[in-house]
Amino acid sequence: MKKLFIISFITLLTIVACSNQTESDPEIEEEVKGIHVDFQLPNDADTGETVGLTATVTYGEDELVTDAEEVSFEYWNVEDEENTTTIESTNNEDGTYTAEVVFENAGTYEIYAHTTAKDMHTMPKKTITIQGEENTEEEHSASNSNEEHSHQEDFMIHLEEHEKVNKDTKIDWTAHLKMGEEPYQNARVRYEIIPENSDQHIWLDTEEIEAGTYSSTHTFAETGQYKVVVHVNDDSGLHEHKEYNFEVIE
């Protein structure tokens, strides 16, 4: 009888200890894997010179993505931002996607590497300076596969913006989407959070909490300047994004 009592007492202590440990464990945020694009571009080139564009796409830590849904390069002269050109890349089936472009006019150009893979979208941007004589001919790709990049003019993204947020505090990020005057429903919306001077991007999945309203939360462990990009796409071919800047403080 005494032996049975001791065994029962030890069992009870074990149950209580496990219960206390479970209650004391902090909530752990599940890390969401994202895609990363290493966009290689020379700093400068001459007019008439063929410029190589290379995007290496990885998923998670270092898994090469050989089947990206889209990798295209959109470029424009900074003096004429409304006139953009998009060229498709060649998939080399080794995680790299390449294209070539010849700039006929001198100036400073910005280039997006639009990348969609694993139902995610990112678009790193680089700048190149073209030196040489002015030319009235338009730039062209070496493969002659130019196409104009267009967006839905009546589509709107509004993020409930945070200019400053506190470190170690859970922050709600909520975006409202509209097409014309109607809430835009059933979209895939993700937030890409980019710390300044870092290649480590944070990806947040959202939940549509009401018609056209998409929300997620995140707690920042480090102070500094950040950028958040709201990425929106769906099965209809919609592909939109909008960027915001904010700061994390103590």
XYZ file of N, CA and C in Angstrom:
750
model
N 0.834 -1.207 0.000
C 0.000 0.000 0.000
C 0.870 1.259 0.000
N 1.914 1.239 0.844
C 2.824 2.381 0.914
C 3.528 2.584 -0.415
N 3.939 1.454 -1.036
C 4.629 1.532 -2.320
C 3.709 2.129 -3.390
N 2.433 1.739 -3.397
C 1.465 2.264 -4.350
C 1.270 3.765 -4.161
N 1.268 4.208 -2.887
C 1.107 5.635 -2.604
C 2.290 6.436 -3.160
N 3.501 5.898 -2.977
C 4.706 6.603 -3.465
C 4.676 6.731 -4.982
N 4.290 5.643 -5.680
C 4.220 5.670 -7.144
C 3.195 6.692 -7.618
N 2.028 6.717 -6.945
C 0.974 7.664 -7.315
C 1.432 9.104 -7.101
N 2.168 9.337 -5.991
C 2.641 10.675 -5.679
C 3.651 11.169 -6.717
N 4.560 10.281 -7.130
C 5.560 10.637 -8.137
C 4.882 10.947 -9.470
N 3.882 10.153 -9.832
C 3.142 10.390 -11.078
C 2.462 11.745 -11.064
N 1.862 12.111 -9.917
C 1.191 13.393 -9.786
C 2.168 14.548 -9.952
N 3.349 14.446 -9.346
C 4.365 15.490 -9.476
C 4.805 15.663 -10.924
N 4.933 14.546 -11.638
C 5.348 14.594 -13.051
C 4.319 15.326 -13.891
N 3.033 15.036 -13.653
C 1.958 15.689 -14.411
C 1.946 17.185 -14.151
N 2.107 17.581 -12.880
C 2.103 19.000 -12.528
C 3.284 19.715 -13.155
N 4.454 19.088 -13.132
C 5.651 19.701 -13.720
C 5.490 19.912 -15.210
N 4.942 18.929 -15.924
C 4.733 19.059 -17.370
C 3.749 20.166 -17.683
N 2.691 20.259 -16.838
C 1.680 21.283 -17.050
C 2.275 22.670 -16.889
N 3.107 22.864 -15.842
C 3.736 24.162 -15.608
C 4.677 24.540 -16.731
N 5.405 23.539 -17.263
C 6.339 23.817 -18.356
C 5.602 24.265 -19.605
N 4.448 23.609 -19.886
C 3.656 23.972 -21.060
C 3.133 25.380 -20.946
N 2.671 25.770 -19.734
C 2.118 27.091 -19.543
C 3.180 28.171 -19.625
N 4.436 27.834 -19.242
C 5.478 28.836 -19.196
C 6.193 29.009 -20.525
N 6.027 28.039 -21.452
C 6.702 28.161 -22.739
C 6.134 29.346 -23.511
N 6.980 30.239 -24.025
C 6.473 31.381 -24.801
C 5.943 30.937 -26.144
N 5.051 31.747 -26.679
C 4.504 31.460 -27.996
C 5.601 31.603 -29.043
N 5.758 30.609 -29.890
C 6.804 30.613 -30.908
C 6.165 30.861 -32.263
N 6.625 31.911 -32.931
C 6.108 32.200 -34.262
C 6.731 31.251 -35.271
N 5.887 30.602 -36.063
C 6.389 29.702 -37.087
C 7.011 30.509 -38.213
N 8.263 30.186 -38.544
C 8.955 30.907 -39.607
C 8.381 30.531 -40.961
N 8.073 31.537 -41.748
C 7.543 31.319 -43.082
C 8.697 31.401 -44.073
N 8.897 30.339 -44.834
C 9.958 30.353 -45.831
C 9.603 31.333 -46.938
N 10.629 31.964 -47.469
C 10.407 32.894 -48.562
C 11.363 32.618 -49.711
N 11.145 33.326 -50.800
C 12.065 33.223 -51.924
C 13.042 34.393 -51.859
N 14.235 34.158 -52.346
C 15.262 35.199 -52.382
C 15.842 35.255 -53.791
N 16.065 36.471 -54.266
C 16.610 36.658 -55.613
C 17.921 37.423 -55.519
N 18.980 36.804 -55.991
C 20.270 37.470 -56.109
C 20.349 38.039 -57.527
N 20.125 39.337 -57.635
C 20.051 40.014 -58.929
C 21.417 40.612 -59.252
N 22.067 40.079 -60.279
C 23.395 40.531 -60.672
C 23.293 41.489 -61.856
N 23.914 42.675 -61.687
C 23.863 43.704 -62.715
C 25.106 44.573 -62.581
N 25.806 44.885 -63.682
C 26.966 45.781 -63.571
C 26.536 47.176 -63.145
N 27.435 47.908 -62.519
C 27.127 49.264 -62.077
C 26.998 50.235 -63.238
N 27.747 49.991 -64.303
C 27.689 50.900 -65.449
C 28.015 50.152 -66.740
N 27.683 50.781 -67.843
C 27.946 50.219 -69.169
C 27.897 51.360 -70.176
N 28.292 51.080 -71.419
C 28.287 52.080 -72.473
C 27.066 51.898 -73.363
N 26.657 52.981 -74.017
C 25.568 52.871 -74.985
C 25.975 51.897 -76.090
N 25.024 51.080 -76.523
C 25.287 50.097 -77.560
C 25.913 48.819 -77.064
N 26.268 48.750 -75.776
C 26.882 47.548 -75.210
C 25.796 46.588 -74.724
N 26.022 45.289 -74.957
C 25.066 44.291 -74.469
C 25.279 44.075 -72.971
N 24.224 44.276 -72.193
C 24.290 44.145 -70.731
C 23.581 42.864 -70.322
N 24.275 42.014 -69.597
C 23.681 40.781 -69.107
C 22.949 40.987 -67.795
N 21.750 40.420 -67.693
C 20.943 40.457 -66.465
C 20.801 39.030 -65.954
N 21.138 38.802 -64.697
C 21.076 37.455 -64.123
C 20.381 37.493 -62.769
N 19.374 36.639 -62.600
C 18.679 36.483 -61.325
C 18.815 35.031 -60.881
N 19.377 34.827 -59.696
C 19.468 33.493 -59.108
C 18.406 33.382 -58.019
N 17.500 32.422 -58.162
C 16.343 32.322 -57.279
C 16.517 31.137 -56.335
N 16.362 31.410 -55.032
C 16.436 30.352 -54.025
C 15.206 30.410 -53.133
N 14.922 29.286 -52.488
C 13.775 29.157 -51.589
C 14.290 28.684 -50.240
N 13.831 29.343 -49.162
C 14.330 28.968 -47.843
C 15.794 29.357 -47.710
N 16.593 28.443 -47.168
C 18.000 28.742 -46.947
C 18.800 28.773 -48.239
N 18.761 27.672 -48.995
C 19.624 27.616 -50.183
C 19.096 26.684 -51.266
N 17.785 26.410 -51.257
C 17.210 25.533 -52.276
C 17.025 26.303 -53.576
N 17.741 25.895 -54.619
C 17.627 26.561 -55.911
C 16.252 26.296 -56.528
N 15.640 27.340 -57.080
C 14.326 27.232 -57.717
C 14.536 27.141 -59.225
N 14.245 25.981 -59.772
C 14.448 25.767 -61.215
C 13.165 25.889 -62.020
N 12.046 26.137 -61.339
C 10.756 26.175 -62.029
C 9.941 27.406 -61.639
N 10.589 28.550 -61.569
C 9.876 29.788 -61.231
C 8.762 30.045 -62.240
N 7.634 30.547 -61.753
C 6.507 30.832 -62.634
C 6.783 32.037 -63.528
N 7.557 32.992 -63.001
C 7.878 34.185 -63.791
C 9.180 34.779 -63.296
N 10.060 35.126 -64.209
C 11.190 36.009 -63.929
C 11.301 36.943 -65.134
N 11.057 38.216 -64.898
C 11.146 39.196 -65.981
C 11.836 40.439 -65.440
N 12.393 41.208 -66.347
C 13.145 42.407 -65.976
C 12.439 43.636 -66.540
N 12.059 44.536 -65.647
C 11.378 45.775 -66.039
C 12.342 46.944 -65.821
N 12.581 47.752 -66.857
C 13.547 48.836 -66.711
C 12.995 50.140 -67.284
N 13.572 51.239 -66.805
C 13.156 52.565 -67.251
C 14.257 53.572 -66.926
N 14.268 54.646 -67.695
C 15.154 55.767 -67.412
C 14.551 56.583 -66.266
N 15.368 56.964 -65.297
C 14.839 57.674 -64.126
C 14.255 59.029 -64.501
N 14.606 59.547 -65.684
C 14.034 60.811 -66.153
C 12.697 60.599 -66.855
N 12.302 59.360 -67.037
C 11.059 59.049 -67.758
C 10.443 57.788 -67.148
N 10.012 57.895 -65.893
C 9.567 56.727 -65.134
C 8.270 56.125 -65.660
N 7.501 56.904 -66.426
C 6.232 56.390 -66.943
C 6.434 55.445 -68.132
N 7.583 55.519 -68.758
C 7.850 54.721 -69.962
C 8.751 53.545 -69.582
N 8.151 52.404 -69.264
C 8.916 51.232 -68.835
C 8.843 50.133 -69.886
N 9.836 49.285 -69.874
C 9.898 48.148 -70.786
C 10.175 46.892 -69.972
N 9.522 45.798 -70.324
C 9.723 44.535 -69.637
C 10.184 43.474 -70.630
N 11.213 42.727 -70.260
C 11.690 41.621 -71.090
C 11.655 40.335 -70.264
N 11.290 39.244 -70.911
C 11.244 37.954 -70.252
C 12.657 37.357 -70.164
N 12.859 36.506 -69.192
C 14.161 35.865 -69.009
C 14.174 34.471 -69.630
N 15.365 33.930 -69.747
C 15.551 32.537 -70.143
C 15.843 31.714 -68.893
N 15.065 30.650 -68.694
C 15.285 29.756 -67.556
C 16.396 28.775 -67.920
N 17.527 28.866 -67.225
C 18.656 27.981 -67.482
C 18.560 26.648 -66.735
N 17.453 26.479 -65.986
C 17.144 25.227 -65.280
C 18.190 24.849 -64.244
N 18.907 25.852 -63.753
C 19.865 25.614 -62.664
C 19.680 26.632 -61.543
N 18.507 27.276 -61.530
C 18.235 28.312 -60.539
C 18.554 29.710 -61.031
N 19.152 29.832 -62.222
C 19.463 31.148 -62.766
C 18.547 31.462 -63.936
N 18.224 32.749 -64.065
C 17.343 33.250 -65.123
C 18.037 34.474 -65.725
N 18.206 34.479 -67.037
C 19.043 35.496 -67.667
C 18.338 36.174 -68.831
N 18.801 37.380 -69.115
C 18.351 38.128 -70.284
C 19.453 39.112 -70.636
N 19.336 39.713 -71.812
C 20.293 40.723 -72.251
C 19.538 41.929 -72.785
N 20.115 43.107 -72.573
C 19.501 44.325 -73.069
C 20.598 45.264 -73.550
N 20.288 46.018 -74.584
C 21.207 47.026 -75.120
C 20.565 48.395 -74.914
N 21.249 49.283 -74.201
C 20.750 50.636 -73.975
C 21.350 51.559 -75.029
N 20.490 52.207 -75.799
C 20.954 53.093 -76.860
C 21.112 54.531 -76.390
N 20.523 54.861 -75.230
C 20.590 56.228 -74.716
C 21.312 56.264 -73.381
N 22.157 57.284 -73.209
C 22.857 57.456 -71.943
C 21.875 57.874 -70.852
N 22.242 57.613 -69.614
C 21.401 57.997 -68.489
C 21.470 56.977 -67.373
N 20.679 57.202 -66.366
C 20.577 56.277 -65.238
C 19.277 55.496 -65.363
N 19.393 54.183 -65.260
C 18.239 53.306 -65.408
C 18.055 52.483 -64.135
N 16.802 52.255 -63.787
C 16.466 51.346 -62.694
C 15.815 50.106 -63.280
N 16.120 48.960 -62.689
C 15.642 47.679 -63.224
C 15.083 46.830 -62.083
N 13.861 46.369 -62.238
C 13.265 45.391 -61.333
C 13.481 43.984 -61.896
N 13.806 43.043 -61.037
C 13.792 41.628 -61.410
C 12.515 41.025 -60.818
N 11.412 41.124 -61.559
C 10.132 40.591 -61.081
C 10.213 39.062 -61.037
N 9.961 38.505 -59.881
C 10.104 37.057 -59.714
C 8.903 36.499 -58.975
N 8.266 35.482 -59.577
C 7.169 34.767 -58.928
C 7.526 33.292 -58.882
N 7.511 32.731 -57.673
C 7.814 31.309 -57.474
C 7.209 30.869 -56.155
N 6.789 29.614 -56.098
C 6.204 29.052 -54.868
C 5.034 29.906 -54.374
N 4.248 30.475 -55.312
C 3.110 31.338 -54.979
C 3.535 32.593 -54.225
N 4.780 33.029 -54.411
C 5.282 34.246 -53.791
C 5.879 35.143 -54.868
N 5.936 36.435 -54.562
C 6.494 37.387 -55.519
C 7.467 38.304 -54.799
N 8.596 38.571 -55.440
C 9.524 39.577 -54.947
C 10.116 40.286 -56.146
N 10.705 41.457 -55.935
C 11.160 42.260 -57.059
C 12.321 43.145 -56.638
N 13.498 42.566 -56.458
C 14.662 43.398 -56.137
C 14.934 44.390 -57.252
N 15.450 45.549 -56.861
C 15.697 46.616 -57.830
C 17.165 47.008 -57.807
N 17.748 47.188 -58.990
C 19.130 47.635 -59.121
C 19.172 48.849 -60.048
N 20.287 49.572 -59.975
C 20.487 50.759 -60.803
C 21.738 50.593 -61.651
N 21.678 51.047 -62.893
C 22.827 51.011 -63.785
C 22.958 52.366 -64.473
N 24.199 52.825 -64.636
C 24.482 54.083 -65.317
C 25.027 53.785 -66.709
N 24.377 54.334 -67.726
C 24.799 54.130 -69.114
C 25.503 55.404 -69.589
N 26.712 55.220 -70.062
C 27.524 56.351 -70.505
C 27.682 56.322 -72.021
N 27.753 57.506 -72.640
C 27.950 57.567 -74.083
C 27.088 58.615 -74.733
N 26.993 58.543 -76.046
C 26.244 59.520 -76.821
C 24.746 59.233 -76.755
N 23.954 60.320 -76.829
C 22.509 60.160 -76.888
C 22.110 59.589 -78.247
N 21.046 58.790 -78.261
C 20.557 58.192 -79.497
C 19.050 58.224 -79.464
N 18.428 58.542 -80.571
C 16.962 58.622 -80.598
C 16.311 57.261 -80.679
N 17.098 56.212 -80.980
C 16.520 54.871 -81.036
C 16.236 54.378 -79.625
N 15.184 53.583 -79.503
C 14.829 53.042 -78.203
C 15.687 51.837 -77.881
N 15.810 51.554 -76.564
C 16.548 50.388 -76.138
C 15.859 49.124 -76.626
N 16.645 48.076 -76.787
C 16.042 46.813 -77.197
C 16.765 45.672 -76.519
N 16.053 44.574 -76.355
C 16.675 43.389 -75.787
C 17.387 42.626 -76.883
N 18.422 41.867 -76.481
C 19.185 41.116 -77.471
C 18.331 40.057 -78.140
N 17.296 39.595 -77.446
C 16.436 38.549 -78.008
C 15.192 39.133 -78.673
N 15.076 40.492 -78.653
C 13.928 41.158 -79.274
C 12.596 40.655 -78.732
N 12.543 40.470 -77.395
C 11.311 39.941 -76.792
C 10.678 40.953 -75.858
N 10.724 42.246 -76.209
C 10.157 43.281 -75.356
C 8.644 43.149 -75.266
N 8.141 43.521 -74.092
C 6.699 43.675 -73.941
C 6.464 44.683 -72.838
N 5.400 45.435 -72.950
C 5.128 46.463 -71.960
C 4.534 45.842 -70.700
N 4.943 46.388 -69.563
C 4.442 45.911 -68.286
C 3.288 46.797 -67.859
N 2.142 46.213 -67.556
C 0.969 47.013 -67.220
C 0.389 46.604 -65.874
N -0.299 47.551 -65.248
C -0.965 47.309 -63.982
C -2.429 47.707 -64.117
N -3.262 47.217 -63.212
C -4.666 47.588 -63.197
C -4.787 49.021 -62.684
N -5.277 49.922 -63.523
C -5.312 51.329 -63.144
C -6.286 51.602 -62.014
N -7.376 50.834 -61.931
C -8.377 51.113 -60.910
C -8.221 50.214 -59.684
N -7.061 49.550 -59.572
C -6.807 48.707 -58.400
C -6.091 49.534 -57.335
N -6.525 49.369 -56.073
C -5.953 50.158 -54.992
C -5.486 49.266 -53.852
N -4.292 49.555 -53.336
C -3.772 48.927 -52.115
C -3.604 50.021 -51.076
N -4.227 49.842 -49.917
C -4.041 50.791 -48.811
C -3.613 50.008 -47.570
N -2.392 50.253 -47.112
C -1.890 49.623 -45.896
C -2.085 50.565 -44.724
N -2.633 50.039 -43.621
C -2.703 50.832 -42.401
C -1.266 51.015 -41.917
N -0.720 52.170 -42.237
C 0.723 52.385 -42.174
C 1.204 52.651 -40.748
N 2.422 52.182 -40.457
C 3.108 52.473 -39.203
C 4.406 53.202 -39.544
N 4.530 54.467 -39.128
C 5.786 55.178 -39.368
C 6.863 54.728 -38.391
N 6.443 54.433 -37.157
C 7.364 53.928 -36.141
C 6.665 52.823 -35.356
N 7.395 51.737 -35.078
C 6.862 50.656 -34.259
C 7.898 50.319 -33.197
N 7.436 49.750 -32.109
C 8.331 49.415 -30.998
C 8.881 48.002 -31.120
N 10.141 47.881 -30.797
C 10.795 46.580 -30.755
C 10.108 45.690 -29.715
N 10.071 44.381 -29.999
C 9.521 43.367 -29.078
C 8.039 43.587 -28.787
N 7.335 44.219 -29.703
C 5.893 44.432 -29.561
C 5.196 43.854 -30.791
N 4.156 43.058 -30.566
C 3.430 42.466 -31.686
C 2.667 43.562 -32.436
N 2.932 43.650 -33.732
C 2.351 44.708 -34.564
C 1.387 44.082 -35.567
N 0.199 44.685 -35.681
C -0.769 44.262 -36.684
C -0.506 45.006 -37.993
N -0.463 44.245 -39.084
C -0.331 44.823 -40.422
C -1.596 44.482 -41.197
N -2.324 45.502 -41.618
C -3.611 45.295 -42.277
C -3.660 46.089 -43.573
N -3.987 45.396 -44.662
C -4.098 46.036 -45.976
C -5.523 45.910 -46.489
N -5.997 46.969 -47.139
C -7.322 46.994 -47.742
C -7.163 47.062 -49.260
N -7.821 46.160 -49.969
C -7.744 46.109 -51.423
C -9.092 46.464 -52.034
N -9.036 47.251 -53.126
C -10.249 47.592 -53.853
C -9.985 47.555 -55.352
N -10.982 47.129 -56.080
C -10.989 47.257 -57.530
C -12.127 48.207 -57.855
N -11.782 49.440 -58.217
C -12.809 50.461 -58.338
C -13.330 50.801 -56.947
N -14.620 50.661 -56.757
C -15.228 50.946 -55.462
C -15.523 49.682 -54.657
N -15.224 48.507 -55.239
C -15.581 47.251 -54.596
C -14.377 46.621 -53.896
N -14.584 46.047 -52.700
C -13.497 45.327 -52.025
C -13.009 44.170 -52.897
N -11.708 43.971 -52.953
C -11.144 42.907 -53.791
C -10.902 41.686 -52.911
N -11.643 40.612 -53.197
C -11.642 39.433 -52.340
C -10.840 38.279 -52.951
N -10.499 37.327 -52.062
C -9.883 36.045 -52.452
C -8.547 36.211 -53.163
N -7.799 37.242 -52.805
C -6.462 37.435 -53.368
C -5.427 36.739 -52.484
N -4.233 36.518 -53.053
C -3.093 36.046 -52.265
C -2.272 37.283 -51.900
N -2.233 37.589 -50.627
C -1.549 38.792 -50.150
C -0.474 38.389 -49.160
N 0.741 38.856 -49.406
C 1.856 38.600 -48.500
C 2.605 39.911 -48.270
N 3.174 40.011 -47.068
C 4.010 41.158 -46.743
C 5.469 40.722 -46.770
N 6.269 41.457 -47.512
C 7.713 41.226 -47.537
C 8.375 42.359 -46.747
N 8.989 42.010 -45.622
C 9.618 43.009 -44.763
C 11.121 42.958 -44.989
N 11.689 44.112 -45.320
C 13.090 44.172 -45.733
C 13.852 45.107 -44.798
N 14.729 44.568 -43.950
C 15.564 45.442 -43.114
C 16.594 46.176 -43.970
N 16.912 47.405 -43.582
C 17.904 48.177 -44.316
C 19.271 47.495 -44.227
N 19.970 47.457 -45.326
C 21.328 46.886 -45.401
C 21.368 45.415 -44.998
N 20.331 44.663 -45.376
C 20.297 43.236 -45.068
C 19.648 42.482 -46.214
N 20.153 41.281 -46.480
C 19.562 40.421 -47.503
C 18.518 39.471 -46.922
N 18.308 39.526 -45.606
C 17.366 38.626 -44.956
C 15.973 39.242 -44.989
N 15.135 38.751 -45.900
C 13.776 39.254 -46.019
C 12.834 38.409 -45.160
N 11.851 39.062 -44.553
C 10.861 38.384 -43.716
C 9.552 38.345 -44.491
N 8.957 37.154 -44.611
C 7.707 36.996 -45.353
C 6.577 36.688 -44.375
N 5.475 37.410 -44.498
C 4.305 37.199 -43.658
C 3.109 36.825 -44.526
N 2.487 35.687 -44.224
C 1.220 35.341 -44.854
C 0.102 36.126 -44.192
N -0.960 36.400 -44.934
C -2.087 37.138 -44.376
C -3.352 36.280 -44.372
N -4.308 36.754 -43.621
C -5.645 36.147 -43.592
C -6.655 37.223 -43.992
N -7.605 36.855 -44.844
C -8.653 37.808 -45.225
C -9.696 37.829 -44.117
N -9.614 38.846 -43.251
C -10.463 38.885 -42.063
C -11.860 39.419 -42.364
N -11.989 40.163 -43.459
C -13.288 40.558 -43.993
C -13.083 40.890 -45.459
N -14.158 41.146 -46.168
C -14.066 41.320 -47.619
C -13.051 42.394 -47.989
N -11.979 41.987 -48.669
C -10.979 42.918 -49.138
C -9.987 43.398 -48.102
N -10.039 42.840 -46.906
C -9.135 43.257 -45.826
C -8.263 42.074 -45.410
N -6.943 42.275 -45.466
C -5.983 41.191 -45.247
C -5.030 41.583 -44.121
N -4.845 40.673 -43.154
C -4.113 41.042 -41.952
C -3.098 39.983 -41.554
N -2.029 40.445 -40.897
C -1.018 39.562 -40.327
C -0.356 40.302 -39.171
N 0.436 39.592 -38.360
C 1.132 40.215 -37.241
C 2.603 39.823 -37.266
N 3.419 40.675 -36.650
C 4.849 40.360 -36.546
C 5.447 41.132 -35.378
N 6.438 40.518 -34.728
C 7.179 41.147 -33.650
C 8.620 41.340 -34.099
N 9.112 42.568 -34.012
C 10.460 42.878 -34.478
C 11.460 42.760 -33.329
N 12.544 42.050 -33.599
C 13.572 41.836 -32.580
C 14.709 42.845 -32.671
N 14.801 43.552 -33.807
C 15.901 44.485 -34.013
C 15.366 45.857 -34.395
N 16.039 46.906 -33.897
C 15.682 48.263 -34.283
C 16.317 48.606 -35.631
N 15.834 49.695 -36.245
C 16.416 50.141 -37.506
C 15.359 50.539 -38.512
N 15.815 50.881 -39.714
C 14.945 51.257 -40.811
C 14.521 50.011 -41.590
N 13.254 49.972 -41.962
C 12.702 48.829 -42.686
C 11.847 49.322 -43.845
N 11.590 48.397 -44.767
C 10.616 48.620 -45.837
C 9.679 47.424 -45.861
N 8.382 47.677 -46.050
C 7.423 46.590 -46.216
C 6.808 46.713 -47.606
N 6.798 45.592 -48.328
C 6.197 45.542 -49.661
C 4.956 44.662 -49.580
N 3.818 45.212 -49.972
C 2.576 44.443 -50.020
C 2.485 43.810 -51.409
N 2.520 42.476 -51.467
C 2.439 41.751 -52.730
C 1.035 41.173 -52.886
N 0.427 41.390 -54.038
C -0.931 40.903 -54.303
C -0.939 40.176 -55.637
N -1.456 38.957 -55.659
C -1.703 38.273 -56.930
C -2.866 37.309 -56.753
N -3.382 36.821 -57.856
C -4.452 35.823 -57.798
C -4.482 35.042 -59.106
N -5.428 34.131 -59.214
C -5.485 33.241 -60.381
C -5.916 33.954 -61.655
N -6.425 35.185 -61.544
C -6.863 35.916 -62.736
C -5.694 36.574 -63.460
N -4.505 36.522 -62.856
C -3.344 37.164 -63.458
C -3.004 38.506 -62.846
N -3.784 38.939 -61.857
C -3.485 40.186 -61.167
C -2.121 40.087 -60.497
N -1.344 41.155 -60.596
C 0.008 41.152 -60.051
C 0.344 42.593 -59.665
N 0.169 42.929 -58.380
C 0.362 44.299 -57.921
C 1.223 44.315 -56.661
N 1.814 45.468 -56.392
C 2.606 45.627 -55.180
C 2.654 47.107 -54.804
N 2.958 47.360 -53.534
C 3.129 48.729 -53.062
C 4.102 48.714 -51.893
N 4.975 49.727 -51.834
C 6.033 49.776 -50.832
C 5.765 50.881 -49.806
N 6.172 50.605 -48.549
C 6.081 51.580 -47.471
C 7.364 51.501 -46.643
N 7.769 52.635 -46.071
C 8.939 52.675 -45.187
C 8.498 52.912 -43.750
N 9.242 52.344 -42.807
C 8.946 52.553 -41.390
C 10.212 52.308 -40.573
N 10.138 52.624 -39.293
C 11.296 52.479 -38.406
C 10.898 51.692 -37.165
N 11.775 50.806 -36.718
C 11.586 50.075 -35.467
C 12.453 50.741 -34.407
N 11.835 51.142 -33.307
C 12.544 51.841 -32.237
C 12.454 51.033 -30.942
N 13.241 51.433 -29.953
C 13.228 50.760 -28.646
C 11.890 50.965 -27.950
